[in-house]
Amino acid sequence: MRPQEAVERALSLSRADDCVVIADEASTANLRWAGNTLTTNGVTRSSRLTVIALRNTADGVAAGVVSRSAVGADGIEELVRAAEADAAGNEAAEDARPLVAEGPPSGAAGWDDEPAETGIGVFEGFAPALGEAFAAAQADDRRLYGFANHVLTSTFLGSSAGLRLRHDQPTGLLELNAKGAGGSAWAGVGTRDFTDVDVAGLTGGLARRLEWGERRVDLPAGRYETILPPSAVADLMIYLYWSAGAQDAQDGRTVFSAPGGGTRVGERLSDLPITLSSDPAAPGMQCAPFVIAHASSRESSVFDNGLPLAATDWIREGTLASLAQTRHSAERTGLPLTPAVDNLAMRGPDGGASLEEMVARTERGLLLTCLWYIREVDTQSLLLTGLTRDGVYLVEDGEVVGAVNNFRFNESPVDLLSRIAEVGETGPTLPREWSDYFTRTAMPAIRVPDFHMSTVSQAT
Amino acid sequence: MHDIDPAFTALPLRALADAALSRARELGAQHADFRLERIRSQTLRLHDAALETALDADDVGLSVRVVKDGTWGFAAGIDLTPEGAARVAERAVEVAAVARAVNREPIELAPEPVHGERTWVSAYETDPFEVPTADKVALLAGWSRLLLGDDRVDHVDATLLQVKENKFFADLAGTVTTQQRVRLHPVVNAVGISGGLFDTMRTLAPPAGYGWEWLSGEHWDWDGELARIPELLAEKLAAPSVEPGVYDVVVDPSNLWLTIHESVGHATELDRALGYEAAYAGTSFATPDKLGTLQYGSKVMNITGDRTAEHGLATIGYDDEGVQAQSFDIVSEGLFTGYQTDRRIARLTGAERSNGCAFADSSSSMPIQRMANVSLRPAEGGPSTEELISGVERGIYILGDKSWSIDMQRHNFQFTGQRFFRIENGRLAGQLRDVAYQASTTDFWNSMEAVGGPQTYVLGGAFNCGKGQPGQVAPVSHGCPSALFRGVNILNALKEAGQ
């Protein structure tokens, strides 16, 4: 059964007061390698049907949400009844709001078309290039490790309020890790279809970094002038973004809570004109232009399904401008409705320098490659810990002079905003730590005069 | 023992397996295995006693893994017909053909006896999916209201994750297993706001391979635990910030399980030690040349890997390669003596047999080497937690997990917790705030002076341990007693933040 038909069938079978149905059709293809050889691979297909049954009660509206994979035509009624049974047993939901009647105009396009699909063929041009990279690495006594993944999800959203919205989301990533005499180096890119992935360019960059690493320098823990490249900045800003829920801030339990009550929206976080934003139409980072919520949480609401999304500044010119909202939390906080969007970009003043230019004007400092195992230590300050990984380099008089030991850092991305000394040019990047969940980012490199390297890590 | 869920056995398991395996054989696969899995899950989340999330999910699908021309091929699908299963087998063989061009290392598997047809069900009394959702919500809401009724508590989050997992496995060799297990994870988290500060205090009850009885009070003292939370939370908010430095620490099982998980469990996965996780989760300092020679910890450190422990989250009858579950040594009297393996990794090192650590988190995931229940053995006749504390002049008693991070070779770690009590002259002397402990793995374990007796032992664990690319999550338990460590580096989290 086609997903569009499944949505219509579920809606027509519904006996609830209102109903939302989401059908997701997904296909994936992946290659994984280690030590210049393939280790695992695979292709998958899946389908999921989520029924959100809504029941009017004396106190409001109760929701029942049931999600099942591989539902055939004869299983839809049982799924609908299961959602209705859950709705019958549940109390009125706090986040209940009238169903969205109109999504973005572009959201309905292609409703009747077949779901998009990927397969092992997406690597048609990439796999031979990878094979050549393995051979070259082997010849140069280097080892390549990494992962290429492509996911294509077609989502069909229908509701008893008349919504019919569709979104096709391609999500691809490549991670390349090289090891050799110069230690370890990493590069990663996000992609929509792998046609834009330059394997030779990436491995060339890794070889250069391994050359840098042939001279080793031991440094103690401490605060160092540090250039964080775009991938590292992405990982820190994503955590900040995930912590920017309006409801929790209003409840007084996040770094964005004002000490006397309310939120910190409107407060200046950086003296530099830094802007952190999301835009569903951002070129190369396109994502769903409407809310798709399979379950309610603090930052999303099943009642908001289909709500149009727009370009949103979270931090504008250094000032906290918005927090992630549902309609429910927007009413509670009295702030504009700004739901979360599935991409993130950071920009500084115009004319930001390239990473190479930033290195060239560094008297003495550290250049990182990426961050790893980032976890929250303290919620109130959003203190995060984590480690440097796959290349920390010492820069002296504008030149990389060798590779430094790894460090554990303890830093808050919110506090960092107030200490950034320079923001480079923004470009697409892949967050190393969070690429499982978040790939669509564009970030600059940043210079921090006193990045806190808390302890030394022996890892090489 | 419960019967296997009839909704699962009603699926055409054998017919689908036969269709897939015979097609794989026709296409020249040297090895083929078939899995059909159904995973039911329910997530309930309440905020301030009001239901926020109630999500029921039911995932079913099948997959085929082959070795063709020395190369893996894996495919997964959702068409539960013999024709659909055969097509998935064809796709797995196609993937192997594409991958063959970039594979430089032939895939071989360690031998495993053919087990014939086996059925296994985990130990539990009440299937949580037979309990009405309204009853579950009522229980969680009642707990939440109890806490909210205390003016020292400003907010309460209550979460309950529940999973029922059915797996059917068949391979070309003739092993056919049908298995079922149940697990759940309840968490209640209280938030307090006072004097410009906010903080949280969470229940210490671990996730467990029990049924609904885990919440009945029979196996865990929920009433006692919840009753203590407001006082603990208020005391934590008013507690002094820790002075960083070197302290002796007594670590409660509610915290130590996670340190074991990160610094021993992951470090002794042989696939990592050989570099197969290098690009993602990293490798391990515990390389094969150190096996049998590395003094991992002090003489009181004895660690086992065990996939047979009753109520363990990684407990199973047969793993996802048809290998029978086993128990094995990892660290013996402080000496590094064993790894966790799957069939492919075992073969690479010449081992005669895998110790049964292959796991896939769903039908659409390829099995990879995952953690057994990795546990620290208590000392027979050993001390109580109070006796361990009594041997500390100036130190900290740490309970509950919170933040954790370790480097990609498992050397440098930093952990926080839920509750930190100052120890002065062998007695607890009130809570401390902002404590994090930081160490290098072997330094830390070699500083372990004593482990508690069996009366201090608790089986902790995690529902969602991440590994692999594409990422997979695995449930795993870690049992441990309380333990005493000398001379541990304590950081002050606030000072680390420059505040």
Short mmCIF file of C-alpha atoms in Angstrom, two decimals, chain A:
data_model
loop_
_atom_site.label_atom_id
_atom_site.label_comp_id
_atom_site.label_asym_id
_atom_site.label_seq_id
_atom_site.Cartn_x
_atom_site.Cartn_y
_atom_site.Cartn_z
CA MET A 1 0.00 0.00 0.00
CA ARG A 2 1.33 3.46 -0.90
CA PRO A 3 2.00 5.72 2.10
CA GLN A 4 -0.46 8.34 0.82
CA GLU A 5 -3.17 5.68 0.72
CA ALA A 6 -2.24 4.55 4.22
CA VAL A 7 -2.66 8.10 5.48
CA GLU A 8 -6.07 8.48 3.79
CA ARG A 9 -7.19 5.07 5.00
CA ALA A 10 -6.22 5.77 8.59
CA LEU A 11 -7.96 9.15 8.52
CA SER A 12 -11.11 7.65 7.05
CA LEU A 13 -11.15 4.89 9.68
CA SER A 14 -10.67 7.33 12.54
CA ARG A 15 -13.50 7.66 15.04
CA ALA A 16 -11.54 10.18 17.12
CA ASP A 17 -12.59 13.81 17.39
CA ASP A 18 -9.50 14.67 15.41
CA CYS A 19 -6.65 12.71 13.95
CA VAL A 20 -3.15 13.24 12.55
CA VAL A 21 -1.38 10.56 10.55
CA ILE A 22 2.30 10.50 9.60
CA ALA A 23 3.74 7.97 7.15
CA ASP A 24 7.52 7.74 6.86
CA GLU A 25 9.13 5.74 4.09
CA ALA A 26 12.90 5.45 4.52
CA SER A 27 15.72 3.78 2.68
CA THR A 28 19.38 3.73 3.62
CA ALA A 29 22.71 2.67 2.20
CA ASN A 30 26.02 2.59 4.00
CA LEU A 31 29.64 1.57 3.69
CA ARG A 32 32.04 1.32 6.61
CA TRP A 33 35.76 0.69 6.51
CA ALA A 34 38.81 0.27 8.76
CA GLY A 35 42.49 -0.28 8.05
CA ASN A 36 42.01 0.31 4.29
CA THR A 37 39.36 -2.37 3.94
CA LEU A 38 35.62 -2.51 4.06
CA THR A 39 34.21 -3.90 7.31
CA THR A 40 30.43 -3.69 7.07
CA ASN A 41 27.85 -2.41 4.65
CA GLY A 42 24.18 -2.59 4.06
CA VAL A 43 20.96 -1.34 2.56
CA THR A 44 17.67 -1.10 4.41
CA ARG A 45 14.12 -0.13 3.75
CA SER A 46 11.55 0.70 6.34
CA SER A 47 8.13 2.21 6.68
CA ARG A 48 6.40 3.60 9.71
CA LEU A 49 2.87 4.77 10.25
CA THR A 50 2.11 6.99 13.24
CA VAL A 51 -1.46 7.70 14.26
CA ILE A 52 -2.23 10.52 16.68
CA ALA A 53 -5.81 10.21 17.87
CA LEU A 54 -7.29 13.23 19.66
CA ARG A 55 -10.25 13.07 22.03
CA ASN A 56 -12.15 16.08 23.34
CA THR A 57 -12.61 15.93 27.11
CA ALA A 58 -14.17 18.20 29.68
CA ASP A 59 -10.69 19.56 30.46
CA GLY A 60 -9.28 19.86 26.97
CA VAL A 61 -7.98 17.38 24.42
CA ALA A 62 -6.30 14.04 25.12
CA ALA A 63 -3.90 12.44 22.67
CA GLY A 64 -3.09 8.82 21.94
CA VAL A 65 0.00 8.16 19.84
CA VAL A 66 0.82 4.76 18.37
CA SER A 67 3.54 4.13 15.83
CA ARG A 68 4.15 0.89 13.96
CA SER A 69 6.45 -0.24 11.23
CA ALA A 70 5.53 -2.32 8.22
CA VAL A 71 1.79 -1.84 8.57
CA GLY A 72 -0.13 -3.51 5.77
CA ALA A 73 -3.59 -2.51 4.58
CA ASP A 74 -5.21 -4.95 6.98
CA GLY A 75 -3.28 -3.60 9.96
CA ILE A 76 -4.30 0.03 9.69
CA GLU A 77 -7.61 -0.24 11.49
CA GLU A 78 -6.00 -1.99 14.45
CA LEU A 79 -3.40 0.78 14.63
CA VAL A 80 -6.07 3.49 14.54
CA ARG A 81 -8.07 1.76 17.25
CA ALA A 82 -4.95 1.36 19.40
CA ALA A 83 -4.29 5.10 19.20
CA GLU A 84 -7.92 5.82 20.04
CA ALA A 85 -7.75 3.48 23.00
CA ASP A 86 -4.68 5.32 24.30
CA ALA A 87 -6.46 8.65 23.82
CA ALA A 88 -9.45 7.30 25.73
CA GLY A 89 -7.22 6.41 28.67
CA ASN A 90 -5.16 9.58 28.75
CA GLU A 91 -5.86 12.86 30.48
CA ALA A 92 -6.13 16.12 28.58
CA ALA A 93 -2.76 17.18 27.20
CA GLU A 94 -1.23 20.42 28.43
CA ASP A 95 0.08 21.29 24.97
CA ALA A 96 -3.27 20.79 23.21
CA ARG A 97 -4.07 23.42 20.59
CA PRO A 98 -6.40 23.38 17.56
CA LEU A 99 -4.97 21.37 14.68
CA VAL A 100 -3.05 23.30 12.07
CA ALA A 101 -5.30 23.90 9.09
CA GLU A 102 -2.78 25.30 6.67
CA GLY A 103 0.83 24.33 6.14
CA PRO A 104 3.39 26.09 3.99
CA PRO A 105 2.31 26.35 0.32
CA SER A 106 5.35 24.35 -0.79
CA GLY A 107 4.58 21.58 1.69
CA ALA A 108 1.84 20.00 -0.39
CA ALA A 109 3.94 19.62 -3.53
CA GLY A 110 4.38 16.10 -4.83
CA TRP A 111 1.86 14.55 -2.49
CA ASP A 112 0.84 11.95 -5.06
CA ASP A 113 4.35 11.09 -6.25
CA GLU A 114 6.07 7.86 -5.26
CA PRO A 115 8.33 8.00 -2.16
CA ALA A 116 11.93 8.88 -2.90
CA GLU A 117 14.42 6.05 -2.49
CA THR A 118 18.14 5.54 -2.12
CA GLY A 119 20.22 2.40 -2.46
CA ILE A 120 23.74 1.14 -2.83
CA GLY A 121 23.83 2.90 -6.22
CA VAL A 122 24.22 6.26 -4.47
CA PHE A 123 27.87 5.27 -4.00
CA GLU A 124 28.38 4.59 -7.70
CA GLY A 125 30.89 7.38 -8.16
CA PHE A 126 32.09 7.50 -4.58
CA ALA A 127 33.02 3.80 -4.08
CA PRO A 128 35.69 3.71 -6.83
CA ALA A 129 37.21 6.91 -5.46
CA LEU A 130 37.26 5.31 -2.04
CA GLY A 131 38.95 2.20 -3.47
CA GLU A 132 41.63 4.43 -5.00
CA ALA A 133 42.08 6.19 -1.67
CA PHE A 134 42.60 2.82 0.06
CA ALA A 135 45.27 1.86 -2.48
CA ALA A 136 47.03 5.21 -2.15
CA ALA A 137 46.93 5.07 1.63
CA GLN A 138 48.30 1.54 1.62
CA ALA A 139 51.15 2.60 -0.63
CA ASP A 140 52.02 5.48 1.70
CA ASP A 141 51.79 3.37 4.87
CA ARG A 142 48.66 5.12 6.08
CA ARG A 143 45.41 3.53 7.18
CA LEU A 144 41.97 4.86 6.39
CA TYR A 145 38.93 4.41 8.59
CA GLY A 146 35.49 5.80 8.04
CA PHE A 147 31.86 5.67 7.19
CA ALA A 148 29.60 6.76 4.36
CA ASN A 149 25.88 6.82 4.96
CA HIS A 150 22.92 7.96 2.94
CA VAL A 151 19.34 8.09 4.16
CA LEU A 152 16.32 9.22 2.18
CA THR A 153 13.09 9.67 4.07
CA SER A 154 9.78 10.63 2.51
CA THR A 155 7.29 11.87 5.07
CA PHE A 156 3.57 12.19 4.37
CA LEU A 157 1.51 14.09 6.91
CA GLY A 158 -2.28 14.21 6.82
CA SER A 159 -4.82 15.42 9.33
CA SER A 160 -8.54 15.60 9.86
CA ALA A 161 -8.15 19.38 9.56
CA GLY A 162 -7.39 18.84 5.90
CA LEU A 163 -3.60 19.04 5.86
CA ARG A 164 -1.76 17.03 3.23
CA LEU A 165 1.97 17.73 3.41
CA ARG A 166 4.97 15.90 2.09
CA HIS A 167 8.70 16.26 2.63
CA ASP A 168 11.61 14.29 1.13
CA GLN A 169 14.74 14.52 3.23
CA PRO A 170 18.07 13.26 1.91
CA THR A 171 20.78 13.06 4.58
CA GLY A 172 24.29 11.91 3.74
CA LEU A 173 27.61 12.05 5.49
CA LEU A 174 31.15 10.96 4.96
CA GLU A 175 33.68 10.61 7.75
CA LEU A 176 37.30 9.93 6.90
CA ASN A 177 39.93 9.18 9.50
CA ALA A 178 43.58 8.63 8.58
CA LYS A 179 46.25 7.16 10.83
CA GLY A 180 49.97 6.96 10.19
CA ALA A 181 53.36 8.11 11.38
CA GLY A 182 51.93 11.57 12.04
CA GLY A 183 49.23 10.31 14.38
CA SER A 184 45.62 10.65 13.43
CA ALA A 185 43.62 13.11 11.32
CA TRP A 186 39.92 13.50 10.54
CA ALA A 187 37.71 15.11 7.95
CA GLY A 188 33.97 14.92 7.51
CA VAL A 189 31.35 16.36 5.18
CA GLY A 190 27.60 16.35 4.99
CA THR A 191 26.01 15.76 1.60
CA ARG A 192 22.60 15.35 0.04
CA ASP A 193 23.60 12.88 -2.67
CA PHE A 194 27.39 12.15 -2.64
CA THR A 195 27.89 13.78 -6.05
CA ASP A 196 29.69 16.68 -4.39
CA VAL A 197 32.08 14.61 -2.26
CA ASP A 198 35.74 15.12 -3.18
CA VAL A 199 37.49 12.04 -1.76
CA ALA A 200 40.88 12.92 -3.21
CA GLY A 201 40.68 16.45 -1.81
CA LEU A 202 39.74 15.18 1.64
CA THR A 203 42.46 12.52 1.77
CA GLY A 204 44.97 15.08 0.53
CA GLY A 205 44.08 17.32 3.45
CA LEU A 206 44.46 14.39 5.84
CA ALA A 207 47.90 13.55 4.46
CA ARG A 208 48.96 17.16 5.07
CA ARG A 209 47.79 16.98 8.67
CA LEU A 210 49.65 13.71 9.23
CA GLU A 211 52.78 15.47 7.97
CA TRP A 212 52.19 18.21 10.56
CA GLY A 213 51.97 15.46 13.17
CA GLU A 214 55.40 14.02 12.52
CA ARG A 215 56.81 16.45 15.09
CA ARG A 216 55.31 15.87 18.54
CA VAL A 217 55.05 18.52 21.25
CA ASP A 218 53.90 17.79 24.80
CA LEU A 219 51.96 20.57 26.52
CA PRO A 220 50.38 20.62 29.98
CA ALA A 221 46.76 21.36 30.83
CA GLY A 222 45.86 25.03 31.00
CA ARG A 223 44.14 27.84 29.17
CA TYR A 224 45.36 28.33 25.61
CA GLU A 225 44.58 30.61 22.73
CA THR A 226 42.76 28.12 20.53
CA ILE A 227 41.35 28.06 17.02
CA LEU A 228 38.30 25.83 16.93
CA PRO A 229 37.52 24.71 13.37
CA PRO A 230 33.94 24.68 12.06
CA SER A 231 33.23 21.04 13.04
CA ALA A 232 34.15 21.74 16.67
CA VAL A 233 32.10 24.93 16.70
CA ALA A 234 29.14 23.00 15.27
CA ASP A 235 29.27 20.44 18.06
CA LEU A 236 29.26 23.13 20.74
CA MET A 237 26.54 25.24 19.12
CA ILE A 238 24.31 22.22 18.55
CA TYR A 239 24.41 21.51 22.27
CA LEU A 240 23.53 25.13 22.94
CA TYR A 241 20.64 24.86 20.45
CA TRP A 242 19.39 21.66 22.08
CA SER A 243 19.43 23.46 25.42
CA ALA A 244 17.44 26.41 24.10
CA GLY A 245 13.94 25.13 24.82
CA ALA A 246 11.60 27.92 25.86
CA GLN A 247 9.53 25.89 28.28
CA ASP A 248 12.43 24.67 30.39
CA ALA A 249 13.93 28.16 30.36
CA GLN A 250 10.64 29.60 31.58
CA ASP A 251 10.54 26.93 34.29
CA GLY A 252 13.85 28.20 35.63
CA ARG A 253 15.93 25.15 34.83
CA THR A 254 18.32 25.97 31.99
CA VAL A 255 21.19 28.28 31.21
CA PHE A 256 18.65 30.48 29.40
CA SER A 257 16.52 31.01 32.51
CA ALA A 258 16.65 34.50 33.96
CA PRO A 259 17.68 34.37 37.63
CA GLY A 260 14.59 36.23 38.81
CA GLY A 261 12.16 34.32 36.60
CA GLY A 262 11.38 34.24 32.89
CA THR A 263 13.93 33.76 30.15
CA ARG A 264 17.12 35.51 29.06
CA VAL A 265 15.70 36.42 25.64
CA GLY A 266 16.92 39.92 24.82
CA GLU A 267 20.12 39.53 26.82
CA ARG A 268 23.44 40.22 25.09
CA LEU A 269 25.59 37.07 25.08
CA SER A 270 28.47 38.31 22.95
CA ASP A 271 30.03 41.66 22.18
CA LEU A 272 30.67 40.41 18.65
CA PRO A 273 27.82 40.50 16.10
CA ILE A 274 27.40 36.72 16.14
CA THR A 275 24.21 35.29 14.67
CA LEU A 276 23.07 31.70 15.21
CA SER A 277 20.12 30.80 13.01
CA SER A 278 18.11 28.13 11.24
CA ASP A 279 16.35 28.27 7.90
CA PRO A 280 14.50 25.38 6.29
CA ALA A 281 15.37 26.80 2.86
CA ALA A 282 19.11 27.28 3.51
CA PRO A 283 20.89 26.17 0.31
CA GLY A 284 22.52 22.76 0.72
CA MET A 285 20.93 22.34 4.15
CA GLN A 286 17.26 22.22 3.15
CA CYS A 287 15.04 20.55 5.71
CA ALA A 288 11.35 20.15 6.45
CA PRO A 289 9.50 23.49 6.10
CA PHE A 290 6.84 22.37 8.57
CA VAL A 291 6.72 20.73 11.99
CA ILE A 292 6.83 16.94 11.99
CA ALA A 293 6.25 15.70 15.55
CA HIS A 294 5.84 11.96 16.17
CA ALA A 295 5.49 12.55 19.91
CA SER A 296 5.18 15.50 22.24
CA SER A 297 8.10 16.61 24.35
CA ARG A 298 9.26 19.80 26.02
CA GLU A 299 10.26 21.25 22.65
CA SER A 300 7.74 19.76 20.25
CA SER A 301 4.03 19.06 20.20
CA VAL A 302 1.99 16.59 18.19
CA PHE A 303 -0.68 19.30 18.02
CA ASP A 304 1.74 21.51 16.05
CA ASN A 305 2.14 19.03 13.20
CA GLY A 306 2.17 20.90 9.89
CA LEU A 307 2.94 24.28 11.42
CA PRO A 308 5.00 26.26 8.86
CA LEU A 309 8.65 26.84 9.75
CA ALA A 310 10.56 29.95 8.82
CA ALA A 311 14.05 31.34 9.01
CA THR A 312 14.75 32.00 12.70
CA ASP A 313 17.56 33.78 14.50
CA TRP A 314 18.29 32.16 17.86
CA ILE A 315 21.08 34.61 18.58
CA ARG A 316 21.00 37.83 16.55
CA GLU A 317 24.05 40.09 16.42
CA GLY A 318 25.21 38.76 19.78
CA THR A 319 21.85 38.92 21.58
CA LEU A 320 19.66 35.97 22.54
CA ALA A 321 16.72 36.45 20.18
CA SER A 322 14.55 33.30 20.37
CA LEU A 323 14.09 29.97 22.09
CA ALA A 324 12.62 26.79 20.61
CA GLN A 325 8.86 26.95 21.05
CA THR A 326 5.67 25.02 20.69
CA ARG A 327 2.44 27.02 20.46
CA HIS A 328 1.85 25.99 24.06
CA SER A 329 5.20 27.29 25.31
CA ALA A 330 4.93 30.46 23.21
CA GLU A 331 1.70 31.31 25.01
CA ARG A 332 3.26 30.53 28.36
CA THR A 333 6.38 32.60 27.75
CA GLY A 334 4.68 35.39 25.82
CA LEU A 335 7.45 35.15 23.24
CA PRO A 336 7.01 34.77 19.47
CA LEU A 337 6.31 31.29 18.12
CA THR A 338 9.67 29.97 16.91
CA PRO A 339 9.62 26.17 16.58
CA ALA A 340 12.89 24.25 16.19
CA VAL A 341 14.26 23.78 12.67
CA ASP A 342 16.51 20.92 11.58
CA ASN A 343 19.59 22.90 10.55
CA LEU A 344 21.88 25.41 12.20
CA ALA A 345 24.23 28.13 10.97
CA MET A 346 26.50 30.56 12.75
CA ARG A 347 27.83 33.76 11.25
CA GLY A 348 30.09 36.53 12.47
CA PRO A 349 30.95 39.92 10.99
CA ASP A 350 31.27 40.11 7.21
CA GLY A 351 34.70 39.38 5.80
CA GLY A 352 35.60 36.58 8.19
CA ALA A 353 38.98 35.01 7.57
CA SER A 354 39.56 31.49 6.29
CA LEU A 355 40.98 28.91 8.68
CA GLU A 356 44.34 29.22 6.94
CA GLU A 357 44.32 33.01 7.37
CA MET A 358 43.46 32.64 11.04
CA VAL A 359 46.38 30.26 11.50
CA ALA A 360 48.68 32.63 9.62
CA ARG A 361 48.00 35.46 12.05
CA THR A 362 48.40 33.40 15.20
CA GLU A 363 51.48 34.15 17.25
CA ARG A 364 51.15 31.12 19.50
CA GLY A 365 48.09 28.96 19.91
CA LEU A 366 46.43 25.63 19.37
CA LEU A 367 44.56 24.52 16.26
CA LEU A 368 42.03 21.77 16.95
CA THR A 369 40.53 19.28 14.50
CA CYS A 370 37.39 18.15 16.27
CA LEU A 371 35.79 17.41 19.63
CA TRP A 372 34.55 14.16 21.07
CA TYR A 373 32.45 12.64 23.85
CA ILE A 374 30.80 15.90 24.78
CA ARG A 375 28.58 15.69 27.84
CA GLU A 376 26.91 18.19 30.12
CA VAL A 377 28.57 18.63 33.50
CA ASP A 378 26.49 21.48 34.89
CA THR A 379 23.06 22.49 33.58
CA GLN A 380 22.98 25.92 35.15
CA SER A 381 26.08 27.15 33.31
CA LEU A 382 25.78 24.64 30.45
CA LEU A 383 29.29 23.50 31.30
CA LEU A 384 30.28 20.78 28.86
CA THR A 385 33.19 18.39 29.02
CA GLY A 386 34.76 16.47 26.17
CA LEU A 387 38.02 15.79 24.46
CA THR A 388 40.06 16.91 21.53
CA ARG A 389 40.57 14.24 18.93
CA ASP A 390 42.44 13.41 15.72
CA GLY A 391 44.88 16.26 15.71
CA VAL A 392 45.73 19.15 18.03
CA TYR A 393 48.42 21.33 16.46
CA LEU A 394 50.70 23.96 17.90
CA VAL A 395 50.83 27.17 15.85
CA GLU A 396 53.79 29.49 16.28
CA ASP A 397 54.42 32.64 14.28
CA GLY A 398 51.68 31.77 11.83
CA GLU A 399 52.87 28.24 11.09
CA VAL A 400 51.86 24.83 12.36
CA VAL A 401 55.00 23.51 14.06
CA GLY A 402 53.83 20.13 15.34
CA ALA A 403 51.13 17.99 16.90
CA VAL A 404 50.27 18.34 20.57
CA ASN A 405 48.86 15.74 22.97
CA ASN A 406 45.09 15.57 23.36
CA PHE A 407 43.22 17.35 26.13
CA ARG A 408 39.99 17.10 28.06
CA PHE A 409 38.20 20.43 27.97
CA ASN A 410 35.61 21.89 30.33
CA GLU A 411 33.80 24.81 28.72
CA SER A 412 30.34 26.29 28.36
CA PRO A 413 29.34 27.29 24.82
CA VAL A 414 27.26 30.13 26.28
CA ASP A 415 30.22 31.46 28.20
CA LEU A 416 32.44 30.99 25.14
CA LEU A 417 30.24 33.38 23.17
CA SER A 418 31.34 36.20 25.43
CA ARG A 419 35.02 35.30 25.04
CA ILE A 420 35.38 34.76 21.29
CA ALA A 421 38.14 36.97 19.91
CA GLU A 422 37.60 36.26 16.20
CA VAL A 423 34.98 34.68 13.98
CA GLY A 424 36.06 33.30 10.63
CA GLU A 425 34.16 32.77 7.41
CA THR A 426 31.16 30.47 7.53
CA GLY A 427 30.98 27.30 5.46
CA PRO A 428 29.23 23.93 5.50
CA THR A 429 30.65 21.48 8.01
CA LEU A 430 29.91 18.15 9.63
CA PRO A 431 29.73 18.04 13.44
CA ARG A 432 31.95 15.15 14.55
CA GLU A 433 30.19 14.31 17.81
CA TRP A 434 26.57 14.79 16.84
CA SER A 435 26.56 13.63 13.21
CA ASP A 436 24.35 10.71 14.28
CA TYR A 437 21.60 13.23 14.93
CA PHE A 438 22.48 16.44 13.19
CA THR A 439 24.35 16.91 9.92
CA ARG A 440 23.07 20.15 8.41
CA THR A 441 25.33 22.85 9.80
CA ALA A 442 27.30 25.81 8.47
CA MET A 443 29.83 27.24 10.89
CA PRO A 444 32.89 29.46 11.05
CA ALA A 445 36.16 28.75 12.77
CA ILE A 446 36.49 30.78 15.96
CA ARG A 447 39.42 32.01 17.99
CA VAL A 448 39.15 31.79 21.78
CA PRO A 449 41.93 33.47 23.76
CA ASP A 450 41.67 31.19 26.81
CA PHE A 451 40.05 27.87 25.95
CA HIS A 452 40.11 25.68 29.06
CA MET A 453 42.07 22.47 28.54
CA SER A 454 41.32 20.88 31.89
CA THR A 455 43.56 17.80 31.82
CA VAL A 456 45.82 15.96 29.41
CA SER A 457 44.54 12.86 27.63
CA GLN A 458 47.01 10.10 26.81
CA ALA A 459 44.95 9.03 23.81
CA THR A 460 46.77 9.30 20.50
#
